[in-house]
């Protein structure tokens, strides 16, 4: 499949079939993604790949914290700026609404919205969960590197008929994740990812997010 088809076909998948994914397939994906460019060739990314008991152990650990009424275990994992300005505010709002509309969740139904958010913390039922970390000493430029690697993992998975959902929602649980996976103190959990075969019948997978037009994201000069 060409890059154009991969980019067009990839979308965030939030319900998966039980079909397992072999370790060798994931190794191939990560080796491919490892070909990504990075500043100074630092390759600052690390990935923890979880299936079976390892995956379930993490899900259970976070679930027990949620059951105690906790919503996070570290406070330096803000995903969005406190006050988003336009056009980002509207884009974020539309993103949430598209999801809730697909699931028939009323915007005012906070418990239902919360339940959907918490589904993140089960990897949306995907048989494989990935945790992406970087050394805490890394800076903004290395976040770029990780992003390039991260997108390449998604595309490489897509090429193998697998689906993904990027999950920043794991970041507020960095401490629990680190404890469960024996991640060293100098590493920071940046983002998670659900990986598996899509359940194409589930309503949550039936919508597609639009994108801003070229006029909004680019300017050309001197042509
Ligand atoms: C870094 C990153 C983090 C994300 N975190 C989450 C998440 O925690 N939960 C979720 O449901 N979607 C998450 N998403 C998915 C976005 O909502 C999605 O990419 C966006 O709406 C565009 O839709 P598409 O991926 O289907 O094209 C994340 C995407 C990225 C790139």
PDB file of C-alpha atoms and ligand atoms in Angstrom:
ATOM      1  CA  UNK A   1       0.000   0.000   0.000  1.00  0.00           C
ATOM      2  CA  UNK A   2       1.301   3.438  -0.853  1.00  0.00           C
ATOM      3  CA  UNK A   3       1.724   6.235   1.681  1.00  0.00           C
ATOM      4  CA  UNK A   4      -1.296   8.058   0.273  1.00  0.00           C
ATOM      5  CA  UNK A   5      -3.625   5.110   0.891  1.00  0.00           C
ATOM      6  CA  UNK A   6      -2.173   4.519   4.348  1.00  0.00           C
ATOM      7  CA  UNK A   7      -2.718   8.123   5.350  1.00  0.00           C
ATOM      8  CA  UNK A   8      -6.222   8.138   3.930  1.00  0.00           C
ATOM      9  CA  UNK A   9      -7.196   4.857   5.557  1.00  0.00           C
ATOM     10  CA  UNK A  10      -5.720   5.405   8.997  1.00  0.00           C
ATOM     11  CA  UNK A  11      -8.085   6.729  11.578  1.00  0.00           C
ATOM     12  CA  UNK A  12      -8.427   6.388  15.307  1.00  0.00           C
ATOM     13  CA  UNK A  13     -10.098   3.115  16.192  1.00  0.00           C
ATOM     14  CA  UNK A  14     -11.817   2.787  19.561  1.00  0.00           C
ATOM     15  CA  UNK A  15     -13.257  -0.741  19.471  1.00  0.00           C
ATOM     16  CA  UNK A  16     -11.280  -3.855  18.588  1.00  0.00           C
ATOM     17  CA  UNK A  17     -11.842  -7.529  17.897  1.00  0.00           C
ATOM     18  CA  UNK A  18     -10.336 -10.179  20.195  1.00  0.00           C
ATOM     19  CA  UNK A  19      -7.996 -11.387  17.464  1.00  0.00           C
ATOM     20  CA  UNK A  20      -4.489 -11.448  18.946  1.00  0.00           C
ATOM     21  CA  UNK A  21      -1.490  -9.769  17.354  1.00  0.00           C
ATOM     22  CA  UNK A  22       1.742 -11.731  17.203  1.00  0.00           C
ATOM     23  CA  UNK A  23       4.906 -10.428  18.807  1.00  0.00           C
ATOM     24  CA  UNK A  24       6.779 -10.868  15.524  1.00  0.00           C
ATOM     25  CA  UNK A  25       4.345  -8.534  13.758  1.00  0.00           C
ATOM     26  CA  UNK A  26       4.849  -5.859  16.384  1.00  0.00           C
ATOM     27  CA  UNK A  27       8.615  -6.321  16.258  1.00  0.00           C
ATOM     28  CA  UNK A  28       8.488  -5.724  12.495  1.00  0.00           C
ATOM     29  CA  UNK A  29       6.371  -2.588  12.988  1.00  0.00           C
ATOM     30  CA  UNK A  30       8.750  -1.178  15.578  1.00  0.00           C
ATOM     31  CA  UNK A  31      11.814  -1.969  13.497  1.00  0.00           C
ATOM     32  CA  UNK A  32      10.239  -0.140  10.567  1.00  0.00           C
ATOM     33  CA  UNK A  33       9.219   2.821  12.705  1.00  0.00           C
ATOM     34  CA  UNK A  34      12.736   2.883  14.090  1.00  0.00           C
ATOM     35  CA  UNK A  35      13.886   3.978  10.649  1.00  0.00           C
ATOM     36  CA  UNK A  36      12.334   7.361  11.428  1.00  0.00           C
ATOM     37  CA  UNK A  37      14.508  10.430  11.390  1.00  0.00           C
ATOM     38  CA  UNK A  38      15.488  12.049  14.682  1.00  0.00           C
ATOM     39  CA  UNK A  39      17.632  15.070  15.491  1.00  0.00           C
ATOM     40  CA  UNK A  40      21.242  13.960  15.964  1.00  0.00           C
ATOM     41  CA  UNK A  41      19.918  10.432  15.448  1.00  0.00           C
ATOM     42  CA  UNK A  42      19.163  10.388  19.191  1.00  0.00           C
ATOM     43  CA  UNK A  43      16.199   8.035  18.681  1.00  0.00           C
ATOM     44  CA  UNK A  44      14.933   9.218  22.063  1.00  0.00           C
ATOM     45  CA  UNK A  45      11.875   6.941  22.074  1.00  0.00           C
ATOM     46  CA  UNK A  46      11.290   3.805  24.099  1.00  0.00           C
ATOM     47  CA  UNK A  47       8.269   1.536  23.799  1.00  0.00           C
ATOM     48  CA  UNK A  48       6.735  -0.934  26.227  1.00  0.00           C
ATOM     49  CA  UNK A  49       4.548  -3.455  24.426  1.00  0.00           C
ATOM     50  CA  UNK A  50       1.873  -5.074  26.559  1.00  0.00           C
ATOM     51  CA  UNK A  51      -0.327  -8.079  25.921  1.00  0.00           C
ATOM     52  CA  UNK A  52      -1.943 -10.799  28.040  1.00  0.00           C
ATOM     53  CA  UNK A  53      -1.324 -10.517  31.767  1.00  0.00           C
ATOM     54  CA  UNK A  54       0.974  -7.500  31.457  1.00  0.00           C
ATOM     55  CA  UNK A  55      -1.740  -5.532  29.688  1.00  0.00           C
ATOM     56  CA  UNK A  56      -4.435  -6.707  32.086  1.00  0.00           C
ATOM     57  CA  UNK A  57      -2.286  -5.971  35.139  1.00  0.00           C
ATOM     58  CA  UNK A  58      -1.916  -2.352  34.069  1.00  0.00           C
ATOM     59  CA  UNK A  59      -5.611  -1.984  33.264  1.00  0.00           C
ATOM     60  CA  UNK A  60      -6.502  -3.426  36.688  1.00  0.00           C
ATOM     61  CA  UNK A  61      -4.024  -1.193  38.515  1.00  0.00           C
ATOM     62  CA  UNK A  62      -5.480   1.958  36.967  1.00  0.00           C
ATOM     63  CA  UNK A  63      -9.053   0.684  37.437  1.00  0.00           C
ATOM     64  CA  UNK A  64      -8.464   0.237  41.147  1.00  0.00           C
ATOM     65  CA  UNK A  65      -7.241   3.846  41.396  1.00  0.00           C
ATOM     66  CA  UNK A  66     -10.289   5.050  39.488  1.00  0.00           C
ATOM     67  CA  UNK A  67     -12.472   3.062  41.880  1.00  0.00           C
ATOM     68  CA  UNK A  68     -10.861   4.994  44.754  1.00  0.00           C
ATOM     69  CA  UNK A  69     -12.018   8.215  43.096  1.00  0.00           C
ATOM     70  CA  UNK A  70      -8.573   9.204  41.816  1.00  0.00           C
ATOM     71  CA  UNK A  71      -8.330  10.848  38.395  1.00  0.00           C
ATOM     72  CA  UNK A  72      -4.556  10.993  37.968  1.00  0.00           C
ATOM     73  CA  UNK A  73      -1.356  10.210  39.797  1.00  0.00           C
ATOM     74  CA  UNK A  74       0.888  12.941  38.491  1.00  0.00           C
ATOM     75  CA  UNK A  75       0.087  16.545  37.787  1.00  0.00           C
ATOM     76  CA  UNK A  76       2.564  17.349  35.031  1.00  0.00           C
ATOM     77  CA  UNK A  77       0.645  15.598  32.266  1.00  0.00           C
ATOM     78  CA  UNK A  78      -1.561  18.371  30.914  1.00  0.00           C
ATOM     79  CA  UNK A  79      -2.446  17.594  27.331  1.00  0.00           C
ATOM     80  CA  UNK A  80      -3.947  20.891  26.221  1.00  0.00           C
ATOM     81  CA  UNK A  81      -3.154  24.492  27.089  1.00  0.00           C
ATOM     82  CA  UNK A  82      -5.427  25.700  29.893  1.00  0.00           C
ATOM     83  CA  UNK A  83      -7.138  28.240  27.666  1.00  0.00           C
ATOM     84  CA  UNK A  84      -7.274  27.104  24.073  1.00  0.00           C
ATOM     85  CA  UNK A  85      -7.894  29.869  21.568  1.00  0.00           C
ATOM     86  CA  UNK A  86      -9.546  29.641  18.186  1.00  0.00           C
ATOM     87  CA  UNK A  87      -9.441  27.759  15.901  1.00  0.00           C
ATOM     88  CA  UNK A  88      -8.107  25.046  18.247  1.00  0.00           C
ATOM     89  CA  UNK A  89     -10.948  25.372  20.744  1.00  0.00           C
ATOM     90  CA  UNK A  90     -13.576  24.654  18.108  1.00  0.00           C
ATOM     91  CA  UNK A  91     -11.564  21.821  16.602  1.00  0.00           C
ATOM     92  CA  UNK A  92     -11.280  20.170  19.995  1.00  0.00           C
ATOM     93  CA  UNK A  93     -14.973  20.673  20.677  1.00  0.00           C
ATOM     94  CA  UNK A  94     -15.902  19.194  17.284  1.00  0.00           C
ATOM     95  CA  UNK A  95     -13.633  16.226  17.960  1.00  0.00           C
ATOM     96  CA  UNK A  96     -15.470  15.441  21.204  1.00  0.00           C
ATOM     97  CA  UNK A  97     -18.883  15.978  19.665  1.00  0.00           C
ATOM     98  CA  UNK A  98     -18.172  13.666  16.730  1.00  0.00           C
ATOM     99  CA  UNK A  99     -17.267  10.912  19.188  1.00  0.00           C
ATOM    100  CA  UNK A 100     -20.311  11.448  21.409  1.00  0.00           C
ATOM    101  CA  UNK A 101     -22.654  11.727  18.420  1.00  0.00           C
ATOM    102  CA  UNK A 102     -21.368   8.418  17.044  1.00  0.00           C
ATOM    103  CA  UNK A 103     -22.131   6.800  20.408  1.00  0.00           C
ATOM    104  CA  UNK A 104     -25.450   8.587  20.926  1.00  0.00           C
ATOM    105  CA  UNK A 105     -24.094  10.283  24.068  1.00  0.00           C
ATOM    106  CA  UNK A 106     -25.754  13.551  24.997  1.00  0.00           C
ATOM    107  CA  UNK A 107     -23.250  16.380  25.497  1.00  0.00           C
ATOM    108  CA  UNK A 108     -24.728  17.034  28.953  1.00  0.00           C
ATOM    109  CA  UNK A 109     -24.462  13.392  30.031  1.00  0.00           C
ATOM    110  CA  UNK A 110     -21.262  13.685  32.021  1.00  0.00           C
ATOM    111  CA  UNK A 111     -21.268  10.124  33.420  1.00  0.00           C
ATOM    112  CA  UNK A 112     -21.552   8.676  29.893  1.00  0.00           C
ATOM    113  CA  UNK A 113     -18.763  10.942  28.663  1.00  0.00           C
ATOM    114  CA  UNK A 114     -16.647   9.904  31.618  1.00  0.00           C
ATOM    115  CA  UNK A 115     -17.271   6.214  30.872  1.00  0.00           C
ATOM    116  CA  UNK A 116     -16.150   6.715  27.284  1.00  0.00           C
ATOM    117  CA  UNK A 117     -13.019   8.522  28.489  1.00  0.00           C
ATOM    118  CA  UNK A 118     -12.263   5.730  30.922  1.00  0.00           C
ATOM    119  CA  UNK A 119     -12.531   3.197  28.076  1.00  0.00           C
ATOM    120  CA  UNK A 120      -9.171   4.648  27.043  1.00  0.00           C
ATOM    121  CA  UNK A 121      -7.753   3.020  30.142  1.00  0.00           C
ATOM    122  CA  UNK A 122      -8.674  -0.437  28.861  1.00  0.00           C
ATOM    123  CA  UNK A 123      -6.966   0.246  25.507  1.00  0.00           C
ATOM    124  CA  UNK A 124     -10.521   0.217  24.109  1.00  0.00           C
ATOM    125  CA  UNK A 125     -10.382  -3.566  24.275  1.00  0.00           C
ATOM    126  CA  UNK A 126      -7.383  -3.814  21.953  1.00  0.00           C
ATOM    127  CA  UNK A 127      -5.294  -6.938  22.628  1.00  0.00           C
ATOM    128  CA  UNK A 128      -2.095  -4.901  22.652  1.00  0.00           C
ATOM    129  CA  UNK A 129      -1.220  -1.697  24.443  1.00  0.00           C
ATOM    130  CA  UNK A 130       1.915   0.326  23.870  1.00  0.00           C
ATOM    131  CA  UNK A 131       3.489   2.871  26.167  1.00  0.00           C
ATOM    132  CA  UNK A 132       5.901   5.377  24.709  1.00  0.00           C
ATOM    133  CA  UNK A 133       8.431   6.948  27.040  1.00  0.00           C
ATOM    134  CA  UNK A 134      11.411   9.261  26.824  1.00  0.00           C
ATOM    135  CA  UNK A 135      14.191  10.159  29.203  1.00  0.00           C
ATOM    136  CA  UNK A 136      13.080  13.097  31.349  1.00  0.00           C
ATOM    137  CA  UNK A 137      16.069  15.151  30.252  1.00  0.00           C
ATOM    138  CA  UNK A 138      14.729  15.327  26.695  1.00  0.00           C
ATOM    139  CA  UNK A 139      13.310  18.637  25.455  1.00  0.00           C
ATOM    140  CA  UNK A 140      10.868  19.982  22.904  1.00  0.00           C
ATOM    141  CA  UNK A 141      12.955  18.944  19.920  1.00  0.00           C
ATOM    142  CA  UNK A 142      12.892  15.324  21.065  1.00  0.00           C
ATOM    143  CA  UNK A 143       9.087  15.436  21.365  1.00  0.00           C
ATOM    144  CA  UNK A 144       9.180  16.091  17.616  1.00  0.00           C
ATOM    145  CA  UNK A 145      11.306  12.982  17.172  1.00  0.00           C
ATOM    146  CA  UNK A 146       8.949  10.891  19.250  1.00  0.00           C
ATOM    147  CA  UNK A 147       5.984  12.188  17.240  1.00  0.00           C
ATOM    148  CA  UNK A 148       7.613  11.158  13.988  1.00  0.00           C
ATOM    149  CA  UNK A 149       8.296   7.689  15.368  1.00  0.00           C
ATOM    150  CA  UNK A 150       4.784   7.465  16.802  1.00  0.00           C
ATOM    151  CA  UNK A 151       3.073   8.308  13.509  1.00  0.00           C
ATOM    152  CA  UNK A 152       5.278   5.816  11.716  1.00  0.00           C
ATOM    153  CA  UNK A 153       4.208   3.081  14.146  1.00  0.00           C
ATOM    154  CA  UNK A 154       0.584   3.864  13.257  1.00  0.00           C
ATOM    155  CA  UNK A 155       1.221   3.766   9.519  1.00  0.00           C
ATOM    156  CA  UNK A 156       3.336   0.649   9.674  1.00  0.00           C
ATOM    157  CA  UNK A 157       0.565  -1.053  11.679  1.00  0.00           C
ATOM    158  CA  UNK A 158      -2.015   0.151   9.174  1.00  0.00           C
ATOM    159  CA  UNK A 159      -0.027  -1.403   6.351  1.00  0.00           C
ATOM    160  CA  UNK A 160      -0.399  -4.767   8.104  1.00  0.00           C
ATOM    161  CA  UNK A 161      -4.151  -4.445   8.427  1.00  0.00           C
ATOM    162  CA  UNK A 162      -3.906  -3.384  12.061  1.00  0.00           C
ATOM    163  CA  UNK A 163      -5.569  -0.371  13.616  1.00  0.00           C
ATOM    164  CA  UNK A 164      -4.484   2.019  16.324  1.00  0.00           C
ATOM    165  CA  UNK A 165      -5.638   4.786  18.595  1.00  0.00           C
ATOM    166  CA  UNK A 166      -3.146   7.259  19.995  1.00  0.00           C
ATOM    167  CA  UNK A 167      -3.802   7.717  23.709  1.00  0.00           C
ATOM    168  CA  UNK A 168      -2.468  10.655  25.605  1.00  0.00           C
ATOM    169  CA  UNK A 169      -5.093   9.753  28.215  1.00  0.00           C
ATOM    170  CA  UNK A 170      -2.602   7.377  29.832  1.00  0.00           C
ATOM    171  CA  UNK A 171      -0.157  10.177  30.652  1.00  0.00           C
ATOM    172  CA  UNK A 172      -1.906  11.278  33.883  1.00  0.00           C
ATOM    173  CA  UNK A 173      -1.270   7.733  35.154  1.00  0.00           C
ATOM    174  CA  UNK A 174       2.468   7.848  34.573  1.00  0.00           C
ATOM    175  CA  UNK A 175       3.337   6.811  38.118  1.00  0.00           C
ATOM    176  CA  UNK A 176       1.077   3.762  38.157  1.00  0.00           C
ATOM    177  CA  UNK A 177       2.308   2.771  34.705  1.00  0.00           C
ATOM    178  CA  UNK A 178       5.929   3.128  35.799  1.00  0.00           C
ATOM    179  CA  UNK A 179       5.308   1.008  38.889  1.00  0.00           C
ATOM    180  CA  UNK A 180       3.513  -1.703  36.936  1.00  0.00           C
ATOM    181  CA  UNK A 181       6.060  -1.864  34.122  1.00  0.00           C
ATOM    182  CA  UNK A 182       9.162  -1.252  36.236  1.00  0.00           C
ATOM    183  CA  UNK A 183      10.020   1.866  34.293  1.00  0.00           C
ATOM    184  CA  UNK A 184      13.029   3.736  35.670  1.00  0.00           C
ATOM    185  CA  UNK A 185      12.538   7.080  37.450  1.00  0.00           C
ATOM    186  CA  UNK A 186      14.406   8.955  34.735  1.00  0.00           C
ATOM    187  CA  UNK A 187      11.863   7.915  32.118  1.00  0.00           C
ATOM    188  CA  UNK A 188       8.596   9.714  31.507  1.00  0.00           C
ATOM    189  CA  UNK A 189       5.465   8.166  30.032  1.00  0.00           C
ATOM    190  CA  UNK A 190       4.485  10.432  27.165  1.00  0.00           C
ATOM    191  CA  UNK A 191       1.684   8.674  25.338  1.00  0.00           C
ATOM    192  CA  UNK A 192       0.002   5.298  24.928  1.00  0.00           C
ATOM    193  CA  UNK A 193      -1.451   3.489  21.950  1.00  0.00           C
ATOM    194  CA  UNK A 194      -4.115   0.824  21.458  1.00  0.00           C
ATOM    195  CA  UNK A 195      -3.219  -1.695  18.754  1.00  0.00           C
ATOM    196  CA  UNK A 196      -5.240  -4.506  17.236  1.00  0.00           C
ATOM    197  CA  UNK A 197      -7.752  -5.449  14.592  1.00  0.00           C
ATOM    198  CA  UNK A 198     -10.667  -3.051  14.298  1.00  0.00           C
ATOM    199  CA  UNK A 199     -14.190  -4.057  15.201  1.00  0.00           C
ATOM    200  CA  UNK A 200     -15.641  -2.531  12.079  1.00  0.00           C
ATOM    201  CA  UNK A 201     -19.228  -3.000  13.271  1.00  0.00           C
ATOM    202  CA  UNK A 202     -18.953  -0.881  16.420  1.00  0.00           C
ATOM    203  CA  UNK A 203     -20.656   2.524  16.205  1.00  0.00           C
ATOM    204  CA  UNK A 204     -17.600   4.252  17.652  1.00  0.00           C
ATOM    205  CA  UNK A 205     -15.621   3.352  14.553  1.00  0.00           C
ATOM    206  CA  UNK A 206     -18.133   4.683  12.069  1.00  0.00           C
ATOM    207  CA  UNK A 207     -17.129   8.330  11.887  1.00  0.00           C
ATOM    208  CA  UNK A 208     -14.305  10.232  10.328  1.00  0.00           C
ATOM    209  CA  UNK A 209     -12.752  13.466  11.509  1.00  0.00           C
ATOM    210  CA  UNK A 210     -12.320  16.197   8.914  1.00  0.00           C
ATOM    211  CA  UNK A 211      -9.255  18.330   8.536  1.00  0.00           C
ATOM    212  CA  UNK A 212      -8.531  22.018   8.139  1.00  0.00           C
ATOM    213  CA  UNK A 213      -8.078  23.252   4.600  1.00  0.00           C
ATOM    214  CA  UNK A 214      -4.701  24.050   3.146  1.00  0.00           C
ATOM    215  CA  UNK A 215      -5.478  27.765   3.449  1.00  0.00           C
ATOM    216  CA  UNK A 216      -5.655  27.348   7.241  1.00  0.00           C
ATOM    217  CA  UNK A 217      -2.424  25.436   7.723  1.00  0.00           C
ATOM    218  CA  UNK A 218      -0.048  26.654   5.051  1.00  0.00           C
ATOM    219  CA  UNK A 219       1.064  29.779   3.285  1.00  0.00           C
ATOM    220  CA  UNK A 220       2.968  29.905   0.042  1.00  0.00           C
ATOM    221  CA  UNK A 221       5.226  32.643  -1.142  1.00  0.00           C
ATOM    222  CA  UNK A 222       7.408  33.203  -4.149  1.00  0.00           C
ATOM    223  CA  UNK A 223       5.848  30.671  -6.527  1.00  0.00           C
TER     224      UNK A 223
HETATM  225  C1  LIG B   1      -0.828  12.440  20.459  1.00  0.00           C
HETATM  226  C2  LIG B   1      -2.277  12.038  20.348  1.00  0.00           C
HETATM  227  C3  LIG B   1      -2.968  11.704  21.490  1.00  0.00           C
HETATM  228  C4  LIG B   1      -4.300  11.271  21.407  1.00  0.00           C
HETATM  229  N1  LIG B   1      -4.949  10.862  22.553  1.00  0.00           N
HETATM  230  C5  LIG B   1      -6.188  10.322  22.450  1.00  0.00           C
HETATM  231  C6  LIG B   1      -6.813   9.753  23.585  1.00  0.00           C
HETATM  232  O1  LIG B   1      -6.268   9.753  24.689  1.00  0.00           O
HETATM  233  N2  LIG B   1      -8.040   9.184  23.436  1.00  0.00           N
HETATM  234  C7  LIG B   1      -8.687   9.161  22.216  1.00  0.00           C
HETATM  235  O2  LIG B   1      -9.798   8.625  22.153  1.00  0.00           O
HETATM  236  N3  LIG B   1      -8.107   9.703  21.113  1.00  0.00           N
HETATM  237  C8  LIG B   1      -6.881  10.261  21.196  1.00  0.00           C
HETATM  238  N4  LIG B   1      -6.259  10.752  20.072  1.00  0.00           N
HETATM  239  C9  LIG B   1      -6.932  10.645  18.773  1.00  0.00           C
HETATM  240  C10 LIG B   1      -7.400  11.976  18.205  1.00  0.00           C
HETATM  241  O3  LIG B   1      -8.611  12.352  18.802  1.00  0.00           O
HETATM  242  C11 LIG B   1      -7.559  11.797  16.684  1.00  0.00           C
HETATM  243  O4  LIG B   1      -6.307  11.529  16.123  1.00  0.00           O
HETATM  244  C12 LIG B   1      -8.144  13.023  15.992  1.00  0.00           C
HETATM  245  O5  LIG B   1      -9.460  13.270  16.431  1.00  0.00           O
HETATM  246  C13 LIG B   1      -8.172  12.830  14.463  1.00  0.00           C
HETATM  247  O6  LIG B   1      -8.928  11.677  14.132  1.00  0.00           O
HETATM  248  P1  LIG B   1      -8.296  10.445  13.356  1.00  0.00           P
HETATM  249  O7  LIG B   1      -7.116   9.956  14.125  1.00  0.00           O
HETATM  250  O8  LIG B   1      -9.406   9.426  13.311  1.00  0.00           O
HETATM  251  O9  LIG B   1      -7.896  10.932  11.997  1.00  0.00           O
HETATM  252  C14 LIG B   1      -4.952  11.233  20.146  1.00  0.00           C
HETATM  253  C15 LIG B   1      -4.232  11.590  18.997  1.00  0.00           C
HETATM  254  C16 LIG B   1      -2.914  11.978  19.102  1.00  0.00           C
HETATM  255  C17 LIG B   1      -2.159  12.297  17.844  1.00  0.00           C
END
